[in-house]
mmCIF file of C-alpha atoms in Angstrom:
data_model
loop_
_atom_site.group_PDB
_atom_site.id
_atom_site.type_symbol
_atom_site.label_atom_id
_atom_site.label_comp_id
_atom_site.label_asym_id
_atom_site.label_seq_id
_atom_site.Cartn_x
_atom_site.Cartn_y
_atom_site.Cartn_z
ATOM 1 C CA MET A 1 -26.088 -13.232 1.637
ATOM 2 C CA ASP A 2 -22.934 -14.947 3.039
ATOM 3 C CA GLY A 3 -20.714 -13.327 5.949
ATOM 4 C CA HIS A 4 -21.098 -11.628 9.138
ATOM 5 C CA ASP A 5 -18.867 -9.030 11.172
ATOM 6 C CA MET A 6 -16.709 -10.392 14.055
ATOM 7 C CA ILE A 7 -15.136 -8.160 16.748
ATOM 8 C CA VAL A 8 -11.481 -8.548 18.366
ATOM 9 C CA ASN A 9 -10.222 -7.221 21.747
ATOM 10 C CA LEU A 10 -7.104 -5.164 20.735
ATOM 11 C CA LYS A 11 -5.641 -5.145 24.115
ATOM 12 C CA ASN A 12 -2.920 -7.939 23.436
ATOM 13 C CA ILE A 13 -2.663 -7.411 19.979
ATOM 14 C CA GLU A 14 1.465 -7.419 19.443
ATOM 15 C CA TYR A 15 3.272 -7.199 16.048
ATOM 16 C CA HIS A 16 6.354 -8.586 15.604
ATOM 17 C CA SER A 17 8.401 -8.343 12.040
ATOM 18 C CA PRO A 18 8.373 -11.197 9.667
ATOM 19 C CA GLU A 19 11.243 -13.646 10.297
ATOM 20 C CA ASP A 20 11.815 -13.343 6.353
ATOM 21 C CA PRO A 21 13.809 -10.742 5.829
ATOM 22 C CA GLY A 22 13.025 -10.042 2.220
ATOM 23 C CA LEU A 23 9.170 -9.416 3.555
ATOM 24 C CA LYS A 24 8.319 -5.811 4.609
ATOM 25 C CA ILE A 25 5.164 -4.759 5.939
ATOM 26 C CA LYS A 26 4.796 -1.119 6.169
ATOM 27 C CA ARG A 27 2.750 1.846 6.081
ATOM 28 C CA ALA A 28 1.192 2.882 2.490
ATOM 29 C CA PHE A 29 2.776 5.851 1.285
ATOM 30 C CA ALA A 30 0.447 8.223 -0.651
ATOM 31 C CA GLY A 31 3.538 8.519 -3.543
ATOM 32 C CA ASP A 32 2.572 4.615 -3.758
ATOM 33 C CA LYS A 33 -1.052 5.118 -4.075
ATOM 34 C CA GLU A 34 -1.526 4.651 -8.158
ATOM 35 C CA ILE A 35 1.017 1.049 -7.597
ATOM 36 C CA ILE A 36 -1.136 0.159 -4.676
ATOM 37 C CA LEU A 37 -4.439 0.902 -6.267
ATOM 38 C CA ARG A 38 -3.495 -1.022 -9.562
ATOM 39 C CA PHE A 39 -2.476 -4.040 -7.495
ATOM 40 C CA VAL A 40 -5.895 -4.107 -5.691
ATOM 41 C CA ARG A 41 -7.709 -3.669 -8.918
ATOM 42 C CA GLU A 42 -6.219 -6.334 -10.775
ATOM 43 C CA ASN A 43 -6.038 -8.938 -7.934
ATOM 44 C CA PHE A 44 -9.166 -8.542 -6.061
ATOM 45 C CA SER A 45 -11.946 -5.593 -7.056
ATOM 46 C CA GLU A 46 -12.720 -1.846 -7.574
ATOM 47 C CA SER A 47 -14.694 -1.739 -4.799
ATOM 48 C CA TRP A 48 -11.583 -2.489 -2.711
ATOM 49 C CA ALA A 49 -9.585 -0.431 -4.744
ATOM 50 C CA GLY A 50 -11.966 2.449 -3.659
ATOM 51 C CA GLU A 51 -11.710 1.610 0.133
ATOM 52 C CA ALA A 52 -7.802 1.520 -0.438
ATOM 53 C CA GLU A 53 -7.693 4.784 -1.805
ATOM 54 C CA CYS A 54 -9.407 6.297 0.989
ATOM 55 C CA ALA A 55 -7.154 4.709 3.724
ATOM 56 C CA ILE A 56 -4.058 5.870 2.050
ATOM 57 C CA LEU A 57 -5.300 9.432 1.715
ATOM 58 C CA GLN A 58 -5.587 9.748 5.277
ATOM 59 C CA ALA A 59 -3.041 10.855 7.277
ATOM 60 C CA PRO A 60 -1.358 8.724 8.588
ATOM 61 C CA SER A 61 -2.400 6.283 5.692
ATOM 62 C CA GLN A 62 -4.613 3.695 7.057
ATOM 63 C CA CYS A 63 -3.404 1.424 4.625
ATOM 64 C CA PHE A 64 -0.640 -1.047 5.153
ATOM 65 C CA ILE A 65 1.248 -2.973 2.395
ATOM 66 C CA ALA A 66 3.276 -6.258 2.236
ATOM 67 C CA THR A 67 6.294 -5.558 -0.414
ATOM 68 C CA GLU A 68 9.504 -8.061 -1.327
ATOM 69 C CA GLN A 69 11.888 -6.721 -3.706
ATOM 70 C CA GLY A 70 9.917 -3.654 -4.340
ATOM 71 C CA LYS A 71 6.739 -5.851 -5.312
ATOM 72 C CA VAL A 72 3.325 -5.211 -3.755
ATOM 73 C CA LEU A 73 2.301 -8.632 -2.338
ATOM 74 C CA GLY A 74 -0.641 -7.986 -0.058
ATOM 75 C CA PHE A 75 -2.604 -4.930 1.734
ATOM 76 C CA ALA A 76 -4.720 -4.156 4.675
ATOM 77 C CA CYS A 77 -7.091 -1.135 5.595
ATOM 78 C CA PHE A 78 -8.771 0.357 8.712
ATOM 79 C CA ASP A 79 -11.235 3.265 9.429
ATOM 80 C CA VAL A 80 -12.844 3.135 6.058
ATOM 81 C CA SER A 81 -16.363 1.069 6.029
ATOM 82 C CA ALA A 82 -16.375 3.008 9.277
ATOM 83 C CA LYS A 83 -14.650 3.926 12.314
ATOM 84 C CA GLY A 84 -13.125 1.108 14.141
ATOM 85 C CA PHE A 85 -13.413 -1.343 11.099
ATOM 86 C CA PHE A 86 -10.619 -3.598 9.709
ATOM 87 C CA GLY A 87 -10.443 -4.308 6.306
ATOM 88 C CA PRO A 88 -10.353 -4.863 3.379
ATOM 89 C CA ILE A 89 -7.171 -7.292 3.248
ATOM 90 C CA GLY A 90 -5.959 -9.126 0.616
ATOM 91 C CA VAL A 91 -2.761 -11.248 -0.366
ATOM 92 C CA LEU A 92 -1.938 -12.520 -3.872
ATOM 93 C CA GLU A 93 -3.054 -16.231 -4.234
ATOM 94 C CA SER A 94 0.315 -17.133 -5.104
ATOM 95 C CA GLU A 95 1.861 -15.539 -1.683
ATOM 96 C CA ARG A 96 -0.457 -17.387 0.540
ATOM 97 C CA GLY A 97 0.521 -19.672 3.001
ATOM 98 C CA ARG A 98 3.840 -17.334 3.925
ATOM 99 C CA GLN A 99 1.811 -15.666 6.631
ATOM 100 C CA ILE A 100 1.679 -12.447 5.177
ATOM 101 C CA GLY A 101 -1.964 -11.984 5.661
ATOM 102 C CA LYS A 102 -1.329 -12.744 9.746
ATOM 103 C CA TYR A 103 1.604 -10.116 9.366
ATOM 104 C CA LEU A 104 -0.290 -7.463 7.791
ATOM 105 C CA LEU A 105 -3.752 -7.922 10.178
ATOM 106 C CA LEU A 106 -1.522 -7.637 13.307
ATOM 107 C CA LYS A 107 0.173 -4.890 11.956
ATOM 108 C CA THR A 108 -2.979 -2.881 11.237
ATOM 109 C CA LEU A 109 -4.740 -4.099 14.622
ATOM 110 C CA ASP A 110 -1.413 -2.985 16.399
ATOM 111 C CA ALA A 111 -2.200 0.481 14.637
ATOM 112 C CA MET A 112 -5.520 0.899 15.840
ATOM 113 C CA ARG A 113 -4.804 -0.328 19.161
ATOM 114 C CA SER A 114 -1.903 2.879 19.179
ATOM 115 C CA ALA A 115 -4.337 4.850 17.861
ATOM 116 C CA GLY A 116 -6.795 4.435 21.055
ATOM 117 C CA TYR A 117 -9.165 1.609 19.738
ATOM 118 C CA GLY A 118 -10.039 -0.877 22.344
ATOM 119 C CA TYR A 119 -11.978 -2.996 20.088
ATOM 120 C CA ALA A 120 -11.911 -3.832 15.983
ATOM 121 C CA ILE A 121 -14.665 -4.827 14.051
ATOM 122 C CA ILE A 122 -13.660 -7.115 11.213
ATOM 123 C CA GLY A 123 -16.305 -6.641 8.580
ATOM 124 C CA TRP A 124 -18.071 -9.131 6.189
ATOM 125 C CA VAL A 125 -16.181 -12.068 7.074
ATOM 126 C CA GLY A 126 -16.668 -15.125 4.796
ATOM 127 C CA ASP A 127 -14.490 -18.095 4.499
ATOM 128 C CA ALA A 128 -11.804 -16.380 6.386
ATOM 129 C CA GLU A 129 -13.571 -16.914 9.799
ATOM 130 C CA GLY A 130 -11.352 -19.606 10.985
ATOM 131 C CA PHE A 131 -7.861 -17.352 10.225
ATOM 132 C CA TYR A 132 -9.506 -14.681 12.343
ATOM 133 C CA ARG A 133 -10.802 -16.900 15.044
ATOM 134 C CA LYS A 134 -7.257 -18.468 15.094
ATOM 135 C CA THR A 135 -4.944 -15.468 14.651
ATOM 136 C CA VAL A 136 -6.510 -13.025 17.046
ATOM 137 C CA HIS A 137 -9.259 -14.663 18.722
ATOM 138 C CA ALA A 138 -12.089 -12.888 17.042
ATOM 139 C CA GLU A 139 -15.364 -13.619 17.601
ATOM 140 C CA VAL A 140 -18.869 -13.418 15.362
ATOM 141 C CA ILE A 141 -21.026 -10.518 16.173
ATOM 142 C CA PRO A 142 -24.714 -11.961 16.328
ATOM 143 C CA ASP A 143 -26.787 -10.531 14.019
ATOM 144 C CA SER A 144 -24.532 -8.935 12.016
ATOM 145 C CA SER A 145 -24.861 -10.149 8.341
ATOM 146 C CA PRO A 146 -24.043 -7.640 5.547
ATOM 147 C CA GLU A 147 -27.530 -6.519 5.381
ATOM 148 C CA ASN A 148 -27.636 -5.645 9.079
ATOM 149 C CA SER A 149 -24.258 -3.744 9.183
ATOM 150 C CA VAL A 150 -22.932 -0.826 7.818
ATOM 151 C CA TYR A 151 -22.678 -2.592 4.547
ATOM 152 C CA ALA A 152 -26.475 -1.923 4.151
ATOM 153 C CA ASN A 153 -25.336 1.376 2.746
ATOM 154 C CA LEU A 154 -23.889 0.049 -0.545
ATOM 155 C CA VAL A 155 -25.610 1.271 -3.597
ATOM 156 C CA ARG A 156 -25.664 -2.628 -4.562
ATOM 157 C CA MET A 157 -24.795 -5.574 -2.467
ATOM 158 C CA PRO A 158 -23.666 -8.744 -4.520
#
């Protein structure tokens, strides 16, 4: 099974607002839950929608969204698969290349650091390994393939 977990030190994580004034990165509001979940279902997967719902219903919400002119462009969550885990994260394919994923990642990791976490686990990383290495200096955790991680608890692994 492709993928593995990565770890990132949160000590030096620092979030800066996007330079694009139209792009907003904000904590998901429970009243927007259905709009956000529809976005996740339509663009990613039902399982990610379940994780996003769990994150949104926490107080405070553990889901962040990227919006522009009231439209959701991306989302990121934490503490869903397990305590201290980052993810899932997703950005509309048409909006990739605008650093939206970077802003969502940094905002979410900054919230984790503010909540007292020293490290974050980025779960089940596949093709995005280079992104995480470059953006937050994450490192692969040895022996952390999905069947050796918290994901072994899934009813059915893909």
